[in-house]
Tab-separated table of C-alpha atoms in Angstrom:
chain	number	residue	atom	x	y	z
A	27	MET	CA	0.151	0.134	-0.085
A	28	GLU	CA	1.328	3.364	-0.969
A	29	GLU	CA	2.047	5.829	1.737
A	30	ILE	CA	0.100	9.283	1.575
A	31	ASN	CA	2.512	12.123	0.909
A	32	PHE	CA	3.386	14.878	3.269
A	33	ASP	CA	1.295	17.656	1.528
A	34	CYS	CA	-1.929	15.542	1.284
A	35	LEU	CA	-1.650	14.844	5.092
A	36	VAL	CA	-1.147	18.592	5.856
A	37	LEU	CA	-4.285	19.291	3.697
A	38	ILE	CA	-6.397	16.596	5.344
A	39	PHE	CA	-5.444	17.401	8.924
A	40	ASN	CA	-6.217	20.944	8.248
A	41	ILE	CA	-9.693	20.047	6.984
A	42	LEU	CA	-10.066	18.275	10.327
A	43	LYS	CA	-8.857	21.113	12.383
A	44	ASN	CA	-12.205	21.643	13.965
A	45	ASP	CA	-12.651	18.118	14.868
A	46	LYS	CA	-10.104	17.693	17.769
A	47	LYS	CA	-11.359	14.242	18.689
A	48	SER	CA	-10.233	12.895	15.268
A	49	LEU	CA	-7.177	14.831	15.234
A	50	HIS	CA	-6.120	13.433	18.755
A	51	SER	CA	-6.592	9.908	17.313
A	52	CYS	CA	-4.374	10.703	14.360
A	53	LEU	CA	-1.493	11.634	16.710
A	54	LEU	CA	-1.369	8.050	17.575
A	55	VAL	CA	-0.798	6.571	14.323
A	56	ASN	CA	2.910	7.258	13.720
A	57	LYS	CA	5.723	9.923	14.245
A	58	LYS	CA	5.254	11.535	10.813
A	59	TRP	CA	1.475	12.092	11.503
A	60	CYS	CA	2.282	13.227	15.202
A	61	ASN	CA	4.513	15.855	13.716
A	62	ILE	CA	1.908	17.214	11.574
A	63	VAL	CA	-1.172	17.164	13.699
A	64	VAL	CA	0.409	18.845	16.672
A	65	PRO	CA	1.103	22.167	15.281
A	66	ILE	CA	-2.397	22.301	13.884
A	67	LEU	CA	-4.031	21.402	17.288
A	68	TRP	CA	-2.026	24.125	19.140
A	69	LYS	CA	-2.551	26.906	16.487
A	70	SER	CA	-6.014	26.967	17.977
A	71	TYR	CA	-5.048	26.241	21.577
A	72	SER	CA	-6.559	29.178	23.534
A	73	LEU	CA	-10.058	28.441	22.431
A	74	ASP	CA	-10.308	25.791	25.215
A	75	GLU	CA	-10.326	26.527	28.750
A	76	ILE	CA	-6.881	25.993	30.481
A	77	ASN	CA	-6.917	22.959	32.832
A	78	GLU	CA	-4.208	21.778	34.971
A	79	LYS	CA	-2.575	19.476	32.572
A	80	LEU	CA	-2.349	22.184	29.893
A	81	CYS	CA	-1.207	24.671	32.381
A	82	ASN	CA	1.743	22.383	33.396
A	83	VAL	CA	2.822	21.882	29.879
A	84	ILE	CA	3.060	25.614	29.241
A	85	LEU	CA	4.837	26.428	32.427
A	86	SER	CA	7.384	23.681	31.532
A	87	PHE	CA	8.711	26.043	29.024
A	88	LEU	CA	9.647	28.773	31.376
A	89	PRO	CA	13.388	29.513	31.524
A	90	SER	CA	15.216	28.765	34.761
A	91	SER	CA	15.683	32.433	35.376
A	92	SER	CA	11.794	32.785	35.457
A	93	LYS	CA	11.460	29.678	37.748
A	94	LYS	CA	13.991	30.957	40.092
A	95	LEU	CA	12.314	34.453	40.213
A	96	LEU	CA	9.020	32.944	40.936
A	97	SER	CA	10.483	30.404	43.523
A	98	ASN	CA	12.121	33.554	45.343
A	99	ASN	CA	8.684	35.022	45.656
A	100	ASP	CA	7.236	32.180	47.111
A	101	ILE	CA	5.354	31.080	44.085
A	102	LYS	CA	5.540	27.267	43.780
A	103	LEU	CA	5.078	25.708	40.343
A	104	PRO	CA	3.589	22.292	39.993
A	105	SER	CA	6.225	19.471	40.524
A	106	LEU	CA	5.641	18.090	36.922
A	107	THR	CA	6.390	21.677	35.414
A	108	LEU	CA	10.092	21.159	36.712
A	109	SER	CA	10.795	17.561	36.156
A	110	LYS	CA	9.691	16.883	32.353
A	111	PHE	CA	10.301	18.979	29.228
A	112	PRO	CA	7.893	18.523	26.557
A	113	LEU	CA	8.755	16.632	23.165
A	114	PHE	CA	7.639	19.619	21.191
A	115	ASN	CA	7.895	23.287	21.454
A	116	TYR	CA	4.076	23.624	21.653
A	117	ILE	CA	3.960	27.427	22.485
A	118	SER	CA	5.611	28.207	19.243
A	119	PHE	CA	2.708	26.993	17.227
A	120	CYS	CA	0.168	29.299	19.073
A	121	ARG	CA	-1.415	31.738	16.735
A	122	TYR	CA	-2.844	34.180	19.426
A	123	ILE	CA	-2.675	35.055	23.158
A	124	SER	CA	-5.623	35.292	25.323
A	125	PRO	CA	-5.450	37.249	28.606
A	126	ASP	CA	-8.160	34.955	29.884
A	127	ASN	CA	-5.809	32.073	29.455
A	128	VAL	CA	-3.026	33.943	31.160
A	129	ASP	CA	-5.446	34.613	34.137
A	130	GLU	CA	-6.417	30.869	34.141
A	131	ILE	CA	-2.785	29.779	34.407
A	132	ILE	CA	-2.095	32.266	37.354
A	133	ASP	CA	-5.255	31.054	39.097
A	134	ILE	CA	-4.292	27.454	38.807
A	135	VAL	CA	-0.750	28.076	40.323
A	136	LEU	CA	-1.834	30.540	42.934
A	137	LYS	CA	-5.026	28.824	43.933
A	138	ASN	CA	-7.102	32.112	43.128
A	139	LEU	CA	-5.088	33.863	45.993
A	140	CYS	CA	-5.403	37.556	45.734
A	141	ASN	CA	-1.720	38.755	46.107
A	142	ASP	CA	-1.087	41.727	43.473
A	143	HIS	CA	2.840	41.233	43.779
A	144	ARG	CA	2.657	37.633	42.952
A	145	ARG	CA	0.067	37.773	40.425
A	146	ASN	CA	2.045	40.452	38.588
A	147	LEU	CA	5.208	38.563	38.746
A	148	MET	CA	3.253	35.372	37.328
A	149	GLU	CA	1.612	37.556	34.510
A	150	GLN	CA	4.924	39.160	33.585
A	151	GLU	CA	6.843	35.917	33.198
A	152	ILE	CA	3.957	34.182	31.448
A	153	TYR	CA	3.881	37.120	28.802
A	154	LYS	CA	7.754	37.080	28.443
A	155	LEU	CA	7.471	33.349	27.763
A	156	PHE	CA	4.768	33.786	25.154
A	157	ILE	CA	6.543	36.741	23.315
A	158	SER	CA	9.940	35.319	23.325
A	159	GLN	CA	8.666	31.676	22.077
A	160	CYS	CA	5.671	32.334	19.787
A	161	LYS	CA	6.793	32.452	16.166
A	162	ASN	CA	3.463	32.776	14.403
A	163	VAL	CA	1.154	34.898	16.732
A	164	LYS	CA	-1.361	36.760	14.614
A	165	TYR	CA	-3.840	38.149	17.159
A	166	LEU	CA	-3.195	39.881	20.481
A	167	CYS	CA	-5.603	41.287	23.016
A	168	TRP	CA	-3.737	43.753	25.075
A	169	THR	CA	-5.623	44.199	28.432
A	170	THR	CA	-2.675	44.063	30.744
A	171	ARG	CA	-0.118	46.741	32.286
A	172	GLN	CA	2.753	44.656	31.554
A	173	PRO	CA	5.167	46.410	29.217
A	174	LEU	CA	5.038	44.059	26.326
A	175	THR	CA	6.978	45.862	23.883
A	176	LEU	CA	9.997	45.856	26.394
A	177	PHE	CA	10.151	41.950	26.535
A	178	PRO	CA	12.768	39.959	24.773
A	179	ARG	CA	11.848	39.319	21.158
A	180	ALA	CA	9.193	42.037	21.239
A	181	SER	CA	10.200	43.551	18.044
A	182	ILE	CA	9.781	40.271	16.257
A	183	PHE	CA	6.594	39.322	17.892
A	184	PHE	CA	4.787	42.577	17.066
A	185	SER	CA	5.942	42.745	13.587
A	186	GLN	CA	4.058	39.790	12.621
A	187	LEU	CA	0.814	40.636	14.147
A	188	TYR	CA	-2.016	40.667	12.192
A	189	GLU	CA	-4.958	41.889	14.541
A	190	LEU	CA	-4.658	43.839	17.791
A	191	TYR	CA	-7.111	44.681	20.269
A	192	ILE	CA	-5.703	47.253	22.710
A	193	ASP	CA	-7.570	48.823	25.801
A	194	ILE	CA	-5.779	52.272	26.271
A	195	ASP	CA	-6.698	52.335	30.061
A	196	TYR	CA	-3.764	49.634	30.304
A	197	VAL	CA	-1.296	50.964	27.937
A	198	ASN	CA	0.770	54.187	28.538
A	199	SER	CA	1.933	56.523	25.919
A	200	ASP	CA	5.636	55.129	25.956
A	201	ALA	CA	4.342	51.617	25.068
A	202	LEU	CA	2.089	53.043	22.402
A	203	TYR	CA	4.998	54.837	20.813
A	204	GLU	CA	7.186	51.741	20.977
A	205	LEU	CA	4.228	49.939	19.438
A	206	ALA	CA	3.977	52.269	16.556
A	207	GLN	CA	7.790	51.821	15.805
A	208	ILE	CA	7.526	47.984	15.407
A	209	CYS	CA	3.915	47.104	14.701
A	210	LYS	CA	3.220	48.106	11.094
A	211	ASP	CA	1.448	45.330	9.329
A	212	LEU	CA	-1.952	45.115	11.195
A	213	ASN	CA	-5.098	44.331	9.063
A	214	THR	CA	-7.261	45.026	11.915
A	215	LEU	CA	-7.089	47.338	14.938
A	216	SER	CA	-9.625	47.533	17.790
A	217	ILE	CA	-9.257	50.519	20.109
A	218	LYS	CA	-11.119	50.721	23.541
A	219	SER	CA	-11.238	53.314	26.201
A	220	CYS	CA	-9.703	56.459	24.360
A	221	TYR	CA	-11.509	59.059	26.184
A	222	ARG	CA	-8.754	61.710	25.948
A	223	ASN	CA	-6.477	62.971	23.109
A	224	ASN	CA	-3.552	60.627	22.766
A	225	PRO	CA	-1.034	61.454	19.883
A	226	GLU	CA	0.873	58.192	20.341
A	227	LEU	CA	-2.394	56.373	19.536
A	228	PHE	CA	-2.689	58.099	16.194
A	229	TYR	CA	0.841	57.512	15.490
A	230	LEU	CA	0.003	53.627	15.726
A	231	ILE	CA	-2.683	54.113	13.372
A	232	ASP	CA	-0.526	56.150	10.941
A	233	ALA	CA	2.251	53.556	11.212
A	234	GLN	CA	0.031	50.876	9.516
A	235	ARG	CA	0.811	49.980	6.069
A	236	ASN	CA	-2.415	48.182	5.054
A	237	LEU	CA	-4.996	48.662	7.803
A	238	LYS	CA	-8.381	47.377	6.612
A	239	LYS	CA	-10.351	47.204	9.451
A	240	LEU	CA	-10.691	49.864	12.385
A	241	ILE	CA	-12.839	49.350	15.183
A	242	LEU	CA	-13.488	52.342	17.764
A	243	ASP	CA	-15.014	50.668	20.790
A	244	THR	CA	-15.160	53.861	22.719
A	245	LYS	CA	-16.673	57.502	23.262
A	246	VAL	CA	-14.172	60.207	22.630
A	247	ASP	CA	-14.097	63.764	23.641
A	248	GLU	CA	-14.093	66.489	20.914
A	249	LYS	CA	-10.465	67.237	20.422
A	250	THR	CA	-9.922	63.591	20.294
A	251	GLY	CA	-12.809	62.986	17.597
A	252	LYS	CA	-11.096	65.626	15.541
A	253	GLU	CA	-7.667	63.825	15.602
A	254	LEU	CA	-9.265	60.458	14.857
A	255	SER	CA	-10.987	61.828	11.935
A	256	LYS	CA	-7.751	62.962	10.520
A	257	ALA	CA	-6.337	59.382	11.230
A	258	LEU	CA	-9.336	58.246	9.311
A	259	ALA	CA	-8.366	60.582	6.487
A	260	ARG	CA	-4.727	59.654	6.152
A	261	ASN	CA	-5.616	55.828	6.076
A	262	ARG	CA	-8.256	56.575	3.321
A	263	THR	CA	-6.869	54.404	0.743
A	264	THR	CA	-6.671	51.280	2.815
A	265	ILE	CA	-9.531	51.259	5.439
A	266	ASN	CA	-12.629	49.303	3.944
A	267	ASN	CA	-14.409	48.280	7.354
A	268	LEU	CA	-15.262	51.005	9.781
A	269	HIS	CA	-16.957	50.182	13.065
A	270	LEU	CA	-17.892	53.040	15.552
A	271	SER	CA	-19.326	52.612	18.865
A	272	SER	CA	-19.845	56.548	19.160
A	273	ILE	CA	-19.985	58.907	16.407
A	274	ASP	CA	-20.940	61.985	18.517
A	275	ASN	CA	-17.509	63.819	18.234
A	276	ILE	CA	-16.036	62.114	15.144
A	277	VAL	CA	-16.337	64.142	12.022
A	278	LEU	CA	-16.179	61.227	9.035
A	279	PRO	CA	-14.289	62.373	6.103
A	280	LEU	CA	-16.770	63.179	3.383
A	281	THR	CA	-15.002	61.925	-0.004
A	282	ILE	CA	-12.052	59.969	1.181
A	283	LEU	CA	-13.839	56.686	2.319
A	284	VAL	CA	-14.926	55.783	-1.048
A	285	ASN	CA	-13.407	52.358	-0.664
A	286	LEU	CA	-15.537	51.582	2.519
A	287	LYS	CA	-17.379	48.230	2.237
A	288	LYS	CA	-18.463	47.727	5.894
A	289	LEU	CA	-19.970	50.565	8.158
A	290	THR	CA	-21.092	49.579	11.692
A	291	ILE	CA	-22.332	52.207	14.105
A	292	PHE	CA	-23.349	51.246	17.664
A	293	HIS	CA	-24.643	53.110	20.670
A	294	TRP	CA	-25.071	56.688	19.266
A	295	GLU	CA	-26.655	59.263	21.243
A	296	ASN	CA	-26.835	61.994	18.693
A	297	TYR	CA	-29.000	60.560	16.059
A	298	LYS	CA	-29.598	63.833	14.238
A	299	LYS	CA	-25.844	63.758	13.464
A	300	VAL	CA	-25.975	60.025	12.283
A	301	GLN	CA	-28.954	61.021	9.914
A	302	GLN	CA	-27.198	63.941	8.673
A	303	TYR	CA	-23.936	61.639	7.905
A	304	LEU	CA	-26.201	59.108	6.278
A	305	ALA	CA	-27.868	61.666	4.062
A	306	ILE	CA	-24.932	63.539	2.654
A	307	TYR	CA	-22.142	60.711	2.463
A	308	GLU	CA	-21.358	58.486	-0.339
A	309	PHE	CA	-19.939	55.013	-0.001
A	310	PRO	CA	-20.351	53.554	-3.475
A	311	ASN	CA	-18.607	50.409	-2.606
A	312	LEU	CA	-20.551	49.726	0.589
A	313	GLN	CA	-21.559	46.011	0.977
A	314	GLN	CA	-22.703	45.919	4.539
A	315	LEU	CA	-24.562	48.595	6.862
A	316	THR	CA	-25.297	48.161	10.354
A	317	LEU	CA	-26.984	50.356	12.788
A	318	MET	CA	-27.610	49.236	16.086
A	319	TYR	CA	-28.686	50.509	19.434
A	320	GLY	CA	-29.273	54.077	18.287
A	321	HIS	CA	-32.513	55.974	17.741
A	322	LEU	CA	-33.190	56.692	14.080
A	323	SER	CA	-36.294	58.987	13.695
A	324	SER	CA	-36.536	58.539	10.090
A	325	PHE	CA	-35.480	55.880	7.348
A	326	LYS	CA	-35.260	58.433	4.754
A	327	GLU	CA	-31.436	59.097	5.176
A	328	VAL	CA	-30.678	55.394	5.085
A	329	SER	CA	-32.602	55.143	1.840
A	330	LEU	CA	-30.510	58.065	0.411
A	331	LEU	CA	-27.178	56.374	1.402
A	332	ILE	CA	-28.412	52.995	-0.319
A	333	GLU	CA	-29.280	54.842	-3.462
A	334	LYS	CA	-25.828	56.190	-3.952
A	335	THR	CA	-24.252	52.576	-3.611
A	336	MET	CA	-23.367	50.736	-6.753
A	337	GLY	CA	-25.739	47.624	-6.118
A	338	ASN	CA	-23.336	45.471	-4.113
A	339	ILE	CA	-24.941	45.592	-0.633
A	340	SER	CA	-25.338	41.988	0.763
A	341	LYS	CA	-26.564	42.942	4.278
A	342	ILE	CA	-28.328	45.436	5.913
A	343	ASP	CA	-29.154	45.199	9.793
A	344	ILE	CA	-31.054	47.796	11.522
A	345	CYS	CA	-31.999	47.320	15.107
A	346	SER	CA	-33.415	49.810	17.847
A	347	ILE	CA	-35.000	52.894	16.543
A	348	ASN	CA	-37.112	55.810	17.775
A	349	LYS	CA	-40.524	54.691	18.613
A	350	THR	CA	-41.891	57.539	16.496
A	351	ALA	CA	-39.752	56.668	13.281
A	352	LYS	CA	-41.380	57.160	9.947
A	353	GLU	CA	-41.071	55.988	6.332
A	354	ALA	CA	-39.991	52.372	6.704
A	355	GLY	CA	-41.484	51.741	3.487
A	356	ILE	CA	-39.226	54.080	1.700
A	357	LEU	CA	-36.138	52.166	2.987
A	358	ILE	CA	-37.869	48.668	1.948
A	359	LYS	CA	-38.434	50.182	-1.645
A	360	SER	CA	-34.970	51.645	-1.775
A	361	ILE	CA	-33.339	48.365	-0.883
A	362	ALA	CA	-35.660	46.374	-3.720
A	363	ASP	CA	-34.391	49.066	-6.304
A	364	ASN	CA	-30.844	49.254	-5.335
A	365	CYS	CA	-29.762	45.937	-3.621
A	366	PRO	CA	-30.154	43.034	-6.053
A	367	LYS	CA	-27.306	41.079	-4.292
A	368	ILE	CA	-28.597	41.455	-0.647
A	369	ASN	CA	-28.715	38.164	1.232
A	370	TYR	CA	-29.432	39.499	4.874
A	371	LEU	CA	-32.035	41.943	5.878
A	372	ARG	CA	-33.227	43.071	9.538
A	373	THR	CA	-35.281	46.171	9.680
A	374	TYR	CA	-38.770	47.601	10.592
A	375	ILE	CA	-41.907	47.937	8.818
A	376	GLU	CA	-45.653	48.805	8.948
A	377	PRO	CA	-48.394	46.672	7.484
A	378	LYS	CA	-49.288	49.529	4.997
A	379	ASP	CA	-45.896	48.976	3.715
A	380	PHE	CA	-46.170	45.224	2.995
A	381	ILE	CA	-46.689	45.846	-0.494
A	382	HIS	CA	-42.918	46.666	-0.774
A	383	VAL	CA	-42.175	43.464	0.698
A	384	LYS	CA	-43.542	41.933	-2.649
A	385	THR	CA	-41.123	44.098	-4.828
A	386	LEU	CA	-38.210	43.132	-2.361
A	387	LEU	CA	-38.875	39.514	-2.636
A	388	LEU	CA	-39.324	39.854	-6.652
A	389	ASN	CA	-35.991	41.945	-7.185
A	390	CYS	CA	-33.683	40.419	-4.564
A	391	ARG	CA	-33.288	36.706	-5.548
A	392	PHE	CA	-30.402	35.914	-3.476
A	393	LEU	CA	-31.984	36.862	-0.074
A	394	LYS	CA	-31.346	34.175	2.530
A	395	THR	CA	-32.453	36.010	5.800
A	396	ILE	CA	-35.432	38.526	6.206
A	397	ASP	CA	-36.217	39.698	9.802
A	398	LEU	CA	-38.995	42.236	9.958
A	399	LYS	CA	-39.920	43.863	13.112
A	400	SER	CA	-43.056	45.984	13.844
A	401	LEU	CA	-42.210	49.591	13.477
A	402	ASP	CA	-45.219	50.758	15.880
A	403	PHE	CA	-44.712	49.013	19.339
A	404	LEU	CA	-48.298	49.858	20.085
A	405	GLU	CA	-49.503	48.449	16.587
A	406	LEU	CA	-51.216	45.221	18.349
A	407	PHE	CA	-53.511	47.598	20.288
A	408	ILE	CA	-54.021	50.281	17.692
A	409	ASN	CA	-55.172	47.420	15.239
A	410	GLU	CA	-57.362	45.342	17.601
A	411	ASN	CA	-60.027	45.341	15.112
A	412	ASP	CA	-57.831	44.428	12.138
A	413	ASN	CA	-58.400	40.767	12.084
A	414	ASN	CA	-55.132	38.821	11.088
A	415	ILE	CA	-53.472	41.601	9.454
A	416	GLY	CA	-50.382	39.517	9.152
A	417	ASP	CA	-51.971	36.942	6.849
A	418	GLU	CA	-51.105	39.713	4.049
A	419	LEU	CA	-47.617	39.369	4.712
A	420	LEU	CA	-47.659	35.384	4.839
A	421	ASN	CA	-49.331	35.358	1.536
A	422	ILE	CA	-46.669	37.655	0.004
A	423	PHE	CA	-44.154	35.217	1.234
A	424	ILE	CA	-46.080	32.446	-0.406
A	425	LEU	CA	-46.285	33.834	-3.548
A	426	PHE	CA	-42.835	35.643	-4.223
A	427	SER	CA	-40.271	34.268	-1.919
A	428	PRO	CA	-36.955	33.485	-3.734
A	429	LYS	CA	-35.690	29.897	-3.682
A	430	SER	CA	-32.633	31.146	-1.698
A	431	LEU	CA	-34.912	32.409	1.282
A	432	TYR	CA	-34.365	29.787	4.141
A	433	GLU	CA	-34.721	32.004	7.371
A	434	ILE	CA	-37.823	34.279	8.032
A	435	ILE	CA	-38.559	36.201	11.272
A	436	ILE	CA	-41.484	38.297	11.521
A	437	SER	CA	-43.214	40.518	14.106
A	438	GLY	CA	-45.597	38.887	16.810
A	439	LEU	CA	-47.596	42.091	17.001
A	440	TRP	CA	-49.317	41.367	13.841
A	441	LYS	CA	-52.314	38.738	14.115
A	442	TYR	CA	-52.062	35.525	11.988
A	443	SER	CA	-54.580	32.884	11.231
A	444	ILE	CA	-54.157	29.248	11.510
A	445	ASP	CA	-55.108	28.878	7.946
A	446	ALA	CA	-52.672	31.376	6.540
A	447	PHE	CA	-49.887	29.696	8.638
A	448	ASN	CA	-50.854	26.299	6.944
A	449	ARG	CA	-50.775	27.636	3.688
A	450	PHE	CA	-47.348	29.365	4.326
A	451	PHE	CA	-45.514	26.101	5.594
A	452	GLU	CA	-47.035	24.034	2.951
A	453	ASN	CA	-45.505	26.208	0.374
A	454	PHE	CA	-42.104	25.397	1.876
A	455	ARG	CA	-42.547	21.777	2.023
A	456	GLU	CA	-40.701	20.957	-0.972
A	457	ARG	CA	-37.753	23.375	-0.005
A	458	PRO	CA	-37.854	23.429	3.914
A	459	LEU	CA	-36.917	26.574	5.916
A	460	TYR	CA	-33.840	26.432	7.977
A	461	HIS	CA	-35.370	28.818	10.599
A	462	PHE	CA	-38.713	30.516	11.217
A	463	GLY	CA	-39.086	32.779	14.127
A	464	ILE	CA	-41.584	35.294	15.506
A	465	ASN	CA	-40.065	38.520	17.582
A	466	ASP	CA	-41.450	40.953	19.680
A	467	GLY	CA	-45.042	40.434	21.171
A	468	TYR	CA	-45.840	36.980	19.929
A	469	ASN	CA	-47.223	35.915	23.329
A	470	TYR	CA	-50.174	38.173	22.689
A	471	VAL	CA	-51.065	36.656	19.186
A	472	ILE	CA	-49.698	32.998	19.214
A	473	THR	CA	-52.157	30.621	20.997
A	474	ASN	CA	-51.826	26.858	21.779
A	475	ASP	CA	-53.391	26.050	18.522
A	476	HIS	CA	-50.628	27.809	16.692
A	477	LYS	CA	-47.847	26.091	18.731
A	478	ILE	CA	-49.433	22.766	18.005
A	479	MET	CA	-49.413	23.596	14.373
A	480	PHE	CA	-45.521	24.611	14.506
A	481	ARG	CA	-44.881	21.334	16.215
A	482	LYS	CA	-46.342	19.365	13.438
A	483	TYR	CA	-44.234	21.069	10.670
A	484	ILE	CA	-41.071	20.857	12.654
A	485	ASN	CA	-41.781	17.039	13.103
A	486	GLU	CA	-42.537	16.780	9.413
A	487	GLY	CA	-39.115	18.417	8.531
A	488	VAL	CA	-40.693	21.466	6.915
A	489	VAL	CA	-38.840	23.805	9.253
A	490	LYS	CA	-35.572	22.733	11.056
A	491	TYR	CA	-35.683	25.362	13.917
A	492	PHE	CA	-38.402	27.484	15.484
A	493	ASN	CA	-38.248	29.879	18.335
A	494	LYS	CA	-37.927	27.548	21.427
A	495	LEU	CA	-40.967	29.499	23.095
A	496	LEU	CA	-43.094	28.756	19.851
A	497	LEU	CA	-43.142	25.121	20.654
A	498	VAL	CA	-43.911	25.312	24.381
A	499	LEU	CA	-47.660	24.975	25.131
A	500	ASP	CA	-49.249	27.464	27.895
């Protein structure tokens, strides 16, 4: 029997990288297989919780100087750590460092004792170990006060980073300046707690040669907002993914983010400014738009933004609006007319605008997920006399749904008849739905008779998943 060549084995084992049970079995076949599998397993090591055995393996790599320092400070390492040296340099295979894993190692050794001095020493030596030994780390979450840039081999370590999450509360200006000198090839930079003007942070942003994604998970004062805006402008040719947790003091450059493909805005307070931005900006290459936990009072501005794109939008996700928001139908119509490639849509709608859903389904033939929430949160009570108003929407899905559509979520503030639901699910019998859900207020309009019917269709395989509560009888 011919032996499988090395390259084929590498390909096969990489396909199995998420099946750790199978990979562990492959370890035992022979030395050649073991040498291939071990690096693959350890590249994803910090996805798992650190147990005592794994802790011992990691600490076995501590140099004698570190062990002596810890011992001199009454930090007793496990005896197995000191007696055996592993067969592989496992740490060199790690692709990212998790501060949670570092804390877990410290807790195992110190038995959760709260001693700041000893914890600090343990943390220091563990980070020194990783920075000196890890050869291919791509992601680092910096939420420690340790001076990581001053540790041995830091220049090599940081020069290879692909993604960096950094909490400015933990990192002083000197460390940021050092980081800007040696870390220049980030693809993704996430920044938290940048409340005040920090020139060294802007040096770090400017130092990047190919920064694609910038996440600002922070509120900023006016001066910092202006400087961050200038940093965005200076990186105009590379940034295509922008995630803002607050936009109140950031002035987005009008014409220079033309390459932007993904825009996410979370937790904004000044909704008038957001709507102003959306109305006047142009992002022709936009592919994904996410507006979360703000208070849009009108969908008109979002519609204007969409109309100025080049038809490549694949995802629109709008969640949390002002209760008096208007013109939801304008947005649905704009999407139907300008987003032929869209596959995910979550937004709000009123029953009077159901007709636009028909156009949406006819024009957007790649749509996979649609999630429609009720625009008026009092709609249930306003329309008490409108019997089964949701049947119109179900009939539209029956008649016009594209073959690609496999997840449908609709509001529970509209009433639906049993007959309309039966027709709806029968329509999907030949191409089953992956998920059907009902959001807000379903408990007012969904009866036990509805739930019994839902159980029937899930048992028959017409729908794979329902909202769990839709299957629980009262």
